[in-house]
GROMACS .gro file of C-alpha atoms in nm:
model
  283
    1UNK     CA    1 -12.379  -6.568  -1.674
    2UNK     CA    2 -12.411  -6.513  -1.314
    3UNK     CA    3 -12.239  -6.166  -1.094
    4UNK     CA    4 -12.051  -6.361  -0.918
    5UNK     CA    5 -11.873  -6.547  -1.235
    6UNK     CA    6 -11.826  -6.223  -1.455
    7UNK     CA    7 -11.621  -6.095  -1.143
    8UNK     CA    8 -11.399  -6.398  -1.136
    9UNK     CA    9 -11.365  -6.356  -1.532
   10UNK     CA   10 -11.298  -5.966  -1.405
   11UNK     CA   11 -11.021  -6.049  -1.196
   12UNK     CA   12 -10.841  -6.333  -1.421
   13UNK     CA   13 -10.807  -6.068  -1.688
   14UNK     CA   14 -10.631  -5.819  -1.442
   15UNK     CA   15 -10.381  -6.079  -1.329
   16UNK     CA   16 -10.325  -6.151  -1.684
   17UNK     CA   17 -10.271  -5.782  -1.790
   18UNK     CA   18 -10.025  -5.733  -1.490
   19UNK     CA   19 -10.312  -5.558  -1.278
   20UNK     CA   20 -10.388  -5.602  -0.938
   21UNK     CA   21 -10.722  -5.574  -0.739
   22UNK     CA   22 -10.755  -5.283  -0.521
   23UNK     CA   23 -10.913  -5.340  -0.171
   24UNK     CA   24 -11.143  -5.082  -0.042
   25UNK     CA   25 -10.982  -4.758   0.122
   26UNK     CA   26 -10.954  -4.725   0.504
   27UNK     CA   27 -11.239  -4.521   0.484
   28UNK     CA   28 -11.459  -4.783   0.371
   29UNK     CA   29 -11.505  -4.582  -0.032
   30UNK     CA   30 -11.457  -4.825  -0.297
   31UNK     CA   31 -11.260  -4.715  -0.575
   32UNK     CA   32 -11.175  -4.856  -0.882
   33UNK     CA   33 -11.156  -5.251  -0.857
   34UNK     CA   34 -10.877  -5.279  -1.120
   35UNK     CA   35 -10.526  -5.070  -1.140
   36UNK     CA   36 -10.348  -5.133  -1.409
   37UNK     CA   37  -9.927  -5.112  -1.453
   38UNK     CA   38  -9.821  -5.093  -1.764
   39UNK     CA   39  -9.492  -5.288  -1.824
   40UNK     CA   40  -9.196  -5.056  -1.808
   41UNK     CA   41  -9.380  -4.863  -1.526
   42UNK     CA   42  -9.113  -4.787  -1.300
   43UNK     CA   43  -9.248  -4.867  -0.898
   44UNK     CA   44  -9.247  -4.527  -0.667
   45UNK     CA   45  -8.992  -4.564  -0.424
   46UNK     CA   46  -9.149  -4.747  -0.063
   47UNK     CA   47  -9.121  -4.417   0.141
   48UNK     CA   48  -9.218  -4.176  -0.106
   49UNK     CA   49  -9.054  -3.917  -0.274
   50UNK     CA   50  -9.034  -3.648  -0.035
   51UNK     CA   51  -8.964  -3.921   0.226
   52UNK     CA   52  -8.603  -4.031   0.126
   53UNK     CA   53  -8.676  -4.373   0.069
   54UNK     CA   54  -8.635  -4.688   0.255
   55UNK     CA   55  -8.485  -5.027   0.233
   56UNK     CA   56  -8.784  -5.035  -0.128
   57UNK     CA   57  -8.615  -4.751  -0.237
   58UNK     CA   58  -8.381  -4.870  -0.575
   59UNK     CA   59  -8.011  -4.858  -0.505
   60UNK     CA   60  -7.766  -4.593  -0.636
   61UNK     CA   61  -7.589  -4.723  -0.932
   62UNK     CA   62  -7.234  -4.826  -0.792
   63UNK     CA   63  -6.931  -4.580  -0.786
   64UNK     CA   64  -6.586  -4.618  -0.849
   65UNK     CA   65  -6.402  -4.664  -0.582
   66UNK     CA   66  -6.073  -4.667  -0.682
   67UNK     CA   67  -5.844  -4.380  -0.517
   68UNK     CA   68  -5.783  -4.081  -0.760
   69UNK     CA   69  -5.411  -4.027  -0.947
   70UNK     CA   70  -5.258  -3.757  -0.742
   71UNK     CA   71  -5.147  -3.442  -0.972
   72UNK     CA   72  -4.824  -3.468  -1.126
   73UNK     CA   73  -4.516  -3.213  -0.971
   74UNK     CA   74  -4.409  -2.928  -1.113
   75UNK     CA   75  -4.178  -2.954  -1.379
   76UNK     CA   76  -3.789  -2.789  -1.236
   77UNK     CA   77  -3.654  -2.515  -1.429
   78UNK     CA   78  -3.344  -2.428  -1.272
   79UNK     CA   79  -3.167  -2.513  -0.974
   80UNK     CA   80  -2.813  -2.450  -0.766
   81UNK     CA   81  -2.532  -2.492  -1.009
   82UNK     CA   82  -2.757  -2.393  -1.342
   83UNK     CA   83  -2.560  -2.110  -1.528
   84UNK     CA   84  -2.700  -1.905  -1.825
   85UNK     CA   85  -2.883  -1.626  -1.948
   86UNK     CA   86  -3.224  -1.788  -1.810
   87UNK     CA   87  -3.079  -1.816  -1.480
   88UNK     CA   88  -2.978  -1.423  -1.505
   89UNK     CA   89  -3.349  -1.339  -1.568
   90UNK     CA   90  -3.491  -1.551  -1.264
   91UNK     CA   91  -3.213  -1.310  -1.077
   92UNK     CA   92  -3.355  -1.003  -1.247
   93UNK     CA   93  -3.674  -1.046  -1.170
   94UNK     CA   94  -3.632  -1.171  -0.763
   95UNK     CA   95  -3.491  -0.819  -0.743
   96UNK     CA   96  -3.752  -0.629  -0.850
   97UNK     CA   97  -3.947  -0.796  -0.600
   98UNK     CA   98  -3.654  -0.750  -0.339
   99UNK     CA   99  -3.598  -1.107  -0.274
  100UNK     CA  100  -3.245  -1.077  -0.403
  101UNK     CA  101  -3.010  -0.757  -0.378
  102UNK     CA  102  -2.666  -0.935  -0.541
  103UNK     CA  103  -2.628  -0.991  -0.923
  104UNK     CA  104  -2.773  -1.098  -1.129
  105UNK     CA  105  -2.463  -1.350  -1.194
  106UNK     CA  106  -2.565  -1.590  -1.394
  107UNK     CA  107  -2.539  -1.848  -1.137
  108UNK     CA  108  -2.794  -2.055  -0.918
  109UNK     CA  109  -2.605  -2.041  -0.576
  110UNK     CA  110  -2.660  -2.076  -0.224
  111UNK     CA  111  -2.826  -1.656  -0.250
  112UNK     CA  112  -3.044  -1.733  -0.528
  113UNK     CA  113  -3.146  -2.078  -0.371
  114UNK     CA  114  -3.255  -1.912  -0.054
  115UNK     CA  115  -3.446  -1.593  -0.268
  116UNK     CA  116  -3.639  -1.831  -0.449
  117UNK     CA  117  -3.708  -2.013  -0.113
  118UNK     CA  118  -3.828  -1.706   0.056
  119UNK     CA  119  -4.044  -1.635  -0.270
  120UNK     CA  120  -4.216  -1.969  -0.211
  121UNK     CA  121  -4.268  -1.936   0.116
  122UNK     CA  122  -4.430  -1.612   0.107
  123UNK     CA  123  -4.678  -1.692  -0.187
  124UNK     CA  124  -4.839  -2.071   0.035
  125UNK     CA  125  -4.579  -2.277  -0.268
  126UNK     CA  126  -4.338  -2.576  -0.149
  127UNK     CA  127  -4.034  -2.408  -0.025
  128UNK     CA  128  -3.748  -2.594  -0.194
  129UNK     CA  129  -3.523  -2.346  -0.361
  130UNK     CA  130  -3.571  -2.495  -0.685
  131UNK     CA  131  -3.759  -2.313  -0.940
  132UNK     CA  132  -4.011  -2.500  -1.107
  133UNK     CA  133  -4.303  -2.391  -1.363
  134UNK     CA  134  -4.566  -2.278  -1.029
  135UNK     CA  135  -4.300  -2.055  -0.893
  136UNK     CA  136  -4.190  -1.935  -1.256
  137UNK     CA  137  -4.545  -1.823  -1.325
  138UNK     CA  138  -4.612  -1.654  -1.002
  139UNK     CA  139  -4.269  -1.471  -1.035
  140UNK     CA  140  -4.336  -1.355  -1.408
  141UNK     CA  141  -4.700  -1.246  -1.330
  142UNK     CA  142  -4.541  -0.994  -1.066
  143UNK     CA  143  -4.251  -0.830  -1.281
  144UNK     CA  144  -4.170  -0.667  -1.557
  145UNK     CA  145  -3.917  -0.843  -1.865
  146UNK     CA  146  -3.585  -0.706  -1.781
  147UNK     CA  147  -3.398  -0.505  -1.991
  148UNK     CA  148  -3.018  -0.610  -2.092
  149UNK     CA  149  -2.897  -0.399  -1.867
  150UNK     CA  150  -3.125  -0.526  -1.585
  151UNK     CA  151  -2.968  -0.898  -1.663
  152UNK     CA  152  -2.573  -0.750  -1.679
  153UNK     CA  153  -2.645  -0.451  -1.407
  154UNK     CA  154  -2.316  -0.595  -1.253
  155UNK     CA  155  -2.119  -0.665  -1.487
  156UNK     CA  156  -2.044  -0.999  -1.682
  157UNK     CA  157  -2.164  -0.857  -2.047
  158UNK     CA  158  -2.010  -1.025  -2.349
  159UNK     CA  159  -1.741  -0.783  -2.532
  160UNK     CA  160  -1.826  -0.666  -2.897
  161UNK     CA  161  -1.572  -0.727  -3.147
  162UNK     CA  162  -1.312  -0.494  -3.100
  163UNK     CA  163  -1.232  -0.118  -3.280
  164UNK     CA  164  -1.008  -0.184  -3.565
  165UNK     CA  165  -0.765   0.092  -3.446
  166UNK     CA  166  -0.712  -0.163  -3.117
  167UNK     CA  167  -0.534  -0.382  -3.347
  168UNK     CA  168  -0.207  -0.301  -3.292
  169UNK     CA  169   0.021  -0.203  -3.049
  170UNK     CA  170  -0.104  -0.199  -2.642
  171UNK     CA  171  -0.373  -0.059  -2.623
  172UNK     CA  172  -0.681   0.012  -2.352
  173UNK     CA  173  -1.014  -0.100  -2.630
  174UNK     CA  174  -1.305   0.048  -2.437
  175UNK     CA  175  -1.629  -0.003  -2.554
  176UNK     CA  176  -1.936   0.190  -2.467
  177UNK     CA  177  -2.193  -0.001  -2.673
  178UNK     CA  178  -2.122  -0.335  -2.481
  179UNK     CA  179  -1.977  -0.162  -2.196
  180UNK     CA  180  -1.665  -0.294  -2.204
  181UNK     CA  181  -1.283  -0.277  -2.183
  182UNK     CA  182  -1.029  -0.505  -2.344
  183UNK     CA  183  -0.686  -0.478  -2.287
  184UNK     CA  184  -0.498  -0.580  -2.595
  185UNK     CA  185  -0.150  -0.648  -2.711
  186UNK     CA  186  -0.106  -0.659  -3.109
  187UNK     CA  187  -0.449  -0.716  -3.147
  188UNK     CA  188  -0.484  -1.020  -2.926
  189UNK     CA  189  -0.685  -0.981  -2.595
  190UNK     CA  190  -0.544  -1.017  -2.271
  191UNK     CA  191  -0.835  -0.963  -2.073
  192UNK     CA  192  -1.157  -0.802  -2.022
  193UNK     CA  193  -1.363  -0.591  -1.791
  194UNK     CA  194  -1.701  -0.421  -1.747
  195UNK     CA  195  -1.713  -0.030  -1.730
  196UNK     CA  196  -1.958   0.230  -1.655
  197UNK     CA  197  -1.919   0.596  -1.816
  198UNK     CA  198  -2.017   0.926  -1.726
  199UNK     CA  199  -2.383   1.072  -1.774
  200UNK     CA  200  -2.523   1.269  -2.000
  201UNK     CA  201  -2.413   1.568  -1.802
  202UNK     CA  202  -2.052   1.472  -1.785
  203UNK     CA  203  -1.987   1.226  -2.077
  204UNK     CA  204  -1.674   1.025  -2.125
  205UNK     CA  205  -1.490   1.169  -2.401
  206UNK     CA  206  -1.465   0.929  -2.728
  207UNK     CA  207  -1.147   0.932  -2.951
  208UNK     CA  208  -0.763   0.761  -2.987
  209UNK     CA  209  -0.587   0.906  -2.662
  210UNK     CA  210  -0.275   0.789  -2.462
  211UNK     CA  211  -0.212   0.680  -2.101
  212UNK     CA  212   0.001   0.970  -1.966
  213UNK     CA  213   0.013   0.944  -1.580
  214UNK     CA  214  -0.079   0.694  -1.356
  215UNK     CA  215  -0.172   0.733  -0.987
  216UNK     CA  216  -0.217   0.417  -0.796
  217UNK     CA  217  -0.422   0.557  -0.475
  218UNK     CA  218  -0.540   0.872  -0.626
  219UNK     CA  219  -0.809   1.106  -0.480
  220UNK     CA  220  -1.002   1.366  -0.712
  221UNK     CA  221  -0.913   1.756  -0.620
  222UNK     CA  222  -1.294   1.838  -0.800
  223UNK     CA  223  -1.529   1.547  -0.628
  224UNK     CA  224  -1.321   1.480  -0.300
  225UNK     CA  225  -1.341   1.094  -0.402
  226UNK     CA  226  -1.121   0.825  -0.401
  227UNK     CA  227  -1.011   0.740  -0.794
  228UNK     CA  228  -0.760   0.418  -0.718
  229UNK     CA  229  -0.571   0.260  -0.940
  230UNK     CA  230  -0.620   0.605  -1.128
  231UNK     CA  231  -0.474   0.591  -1.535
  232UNK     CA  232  -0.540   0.907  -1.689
  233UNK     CA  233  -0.573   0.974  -2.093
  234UNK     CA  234  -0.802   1.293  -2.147
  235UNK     CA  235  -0.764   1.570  -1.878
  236UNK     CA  236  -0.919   1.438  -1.559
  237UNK     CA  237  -1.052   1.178  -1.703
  238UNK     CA  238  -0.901   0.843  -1.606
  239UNK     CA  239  -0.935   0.456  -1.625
  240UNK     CA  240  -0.982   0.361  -1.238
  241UNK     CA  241  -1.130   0.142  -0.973
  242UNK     CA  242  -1.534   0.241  -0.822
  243UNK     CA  243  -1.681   0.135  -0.520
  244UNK     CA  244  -1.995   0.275  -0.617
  245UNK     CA  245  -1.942   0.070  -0.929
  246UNK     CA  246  -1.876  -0.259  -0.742
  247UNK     CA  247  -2.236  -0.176  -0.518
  248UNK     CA  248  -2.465  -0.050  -0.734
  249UNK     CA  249  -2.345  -0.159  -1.108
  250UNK     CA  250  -2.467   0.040  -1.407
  251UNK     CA  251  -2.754   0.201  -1.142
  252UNK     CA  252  -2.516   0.538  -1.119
  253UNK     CA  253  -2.294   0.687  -1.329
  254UNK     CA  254  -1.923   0.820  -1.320
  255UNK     CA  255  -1.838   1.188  -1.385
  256UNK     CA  256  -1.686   1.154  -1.736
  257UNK     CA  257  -1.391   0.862  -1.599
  258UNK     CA  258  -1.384   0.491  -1.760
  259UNK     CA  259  -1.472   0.281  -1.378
  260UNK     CA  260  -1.423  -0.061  -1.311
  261UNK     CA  261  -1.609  -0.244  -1.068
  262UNK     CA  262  -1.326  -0.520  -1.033
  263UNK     CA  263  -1.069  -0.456  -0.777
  264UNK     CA  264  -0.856  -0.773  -0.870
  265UNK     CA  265  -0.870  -0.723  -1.203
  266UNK     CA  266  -0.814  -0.324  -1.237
  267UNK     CA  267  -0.485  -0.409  -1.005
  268UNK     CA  268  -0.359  -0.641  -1.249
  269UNK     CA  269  -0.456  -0.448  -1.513
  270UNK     CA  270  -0.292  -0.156  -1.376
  271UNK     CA  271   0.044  -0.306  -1.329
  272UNK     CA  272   0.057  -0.420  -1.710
  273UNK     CA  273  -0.023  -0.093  -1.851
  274UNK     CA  274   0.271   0.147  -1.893
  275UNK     CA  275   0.246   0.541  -2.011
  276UNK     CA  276   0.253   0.564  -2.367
  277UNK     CA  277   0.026   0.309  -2.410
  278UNK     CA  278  -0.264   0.414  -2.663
  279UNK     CA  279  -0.620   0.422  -2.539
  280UNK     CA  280  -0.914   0.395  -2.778
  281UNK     CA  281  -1.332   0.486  -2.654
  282UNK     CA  282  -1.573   0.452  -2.894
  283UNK     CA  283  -1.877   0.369  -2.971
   0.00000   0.00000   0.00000
């Protein structure tokens, strides 16, 4: 067989085993005559691979283009006109950060609304009042879990069940466990107030006693302070009204009297009790 035939039998058997003939190099150097792909040989992009590509260069695979579900709101919690212990706690804890100075009540109003709105404000959160789970969180993770008399420093405490010697007659029913005074008539209640007692230094005296003067705007001889609505049953010590009481709640102490932080209701109170009427503190 002739050169010139065994290279045409060369070159059929490359285009039949997917090869292709390879011209001589620009600098005139033959090199191999045959290059070979293999199938599945996957074709180098046209400009290279360190030259990005080109309009050779195989196409990303396609993305989805559809827009992406935007994240669901916070869940609400609580909000003006909620009432409850939870509520009570949310007012706890804005005062320990000094958001809110009143309470706690109980109640979502127009003070707590506008705490929780500062709070949100300050921290980068939506500032709607509301408290939802974001503003929960961030509240929680800067306080401490109040205590029960951080949630009733005010007042607003439910009354134990009463002292079984407060079952009959009229009688003043003050409690110091819940902190508490009932005013009861044959051993039904009538109504009920908070109280604070003295400290440790001057403790309110515990036992059955009697009311045996009253002293409507009374002022104490031995602290120089006003003691209205004043309705003595041990010595000096007396059932009366307490400003300090109605500002700073169970934060301060009396000096051994029973005060109430309620003007109204210490009024009406004292115009129903008369002297004689039995007085019972315990514990």
């Amino acid at each position: 067989m002739g050169r010139a035939a065994i290279a045409a039998a060369v070159a059929g058997a490359a285009v039949l085993a997917g090869c292709t003939v390879q011209p001589a190099d620009g600098d005139g150097k033959r090199r191999s005559p045959v290059h070979i792909e293999m199938p599945g040989d996957t074709p180098a992009p046209a400009g290279g691979p360190d030259r990005g590509g080109g309009p050779g260069t195989a196409s990303a695979p396609p993305t989805d283009d559809k827009p992406s579900a935007a994240p669901a709101p916070a869940r609400v919690l609580w909000s003006r006109g909620d009432t409850g212990r939870d509520v009570r706690e949310l007012q706890a804890r804005l005062r320990q950060v000094a958001w809110l100075f009143d309470g706690p009540t109980g109640t979502y109003d127009d003070r707590t609304e506008r705490a929780v709105s500062g709070f949100q404000g300050k921290r980068g959160l939506p500032r709607t009042g509301r408290t939802d789970t974001v503003t929960w969180q961030r509240l929680r993770g800067m306080t401490r879990e109040p205590g029960r008399w951080d949630l009733y420093l005010m007042g607003g405490q439910p009354a134990d069940p009463p002292d079984a010697r407060c079952m009959t007659g009229r009688v003043l029913c003050i409690d110091k466990t819940s902190r508490t005074l009932r005013w009861m008539i044959d051993g039904r209640t009538v109504s009920t107030v908070a109280v604070r007692f003295g400290s440790q230094y001057t403790p309110t005296r515990e036992g059955v006693f009697s009311v045996y003067w009253k002293s409507r705007d009374h002022v104490s001889t031995l602290y120089d302070s006003p003691m209205p609505y004043a309705m003595f049953f041990s010595g000096g010590q007396a059932v009366h009204y307490s400003a300090d009481f109605a500002a700073r709640g169970y934060a301060g102490a009396s000096h051994g009297c029973v005060n109430v932080r309620d003007e109204r209701a210490i009024s009406a109170l004292y115009a129903q009790v008369r002297n004689g009427d039995k007085v019972v503190v315990s514990w």
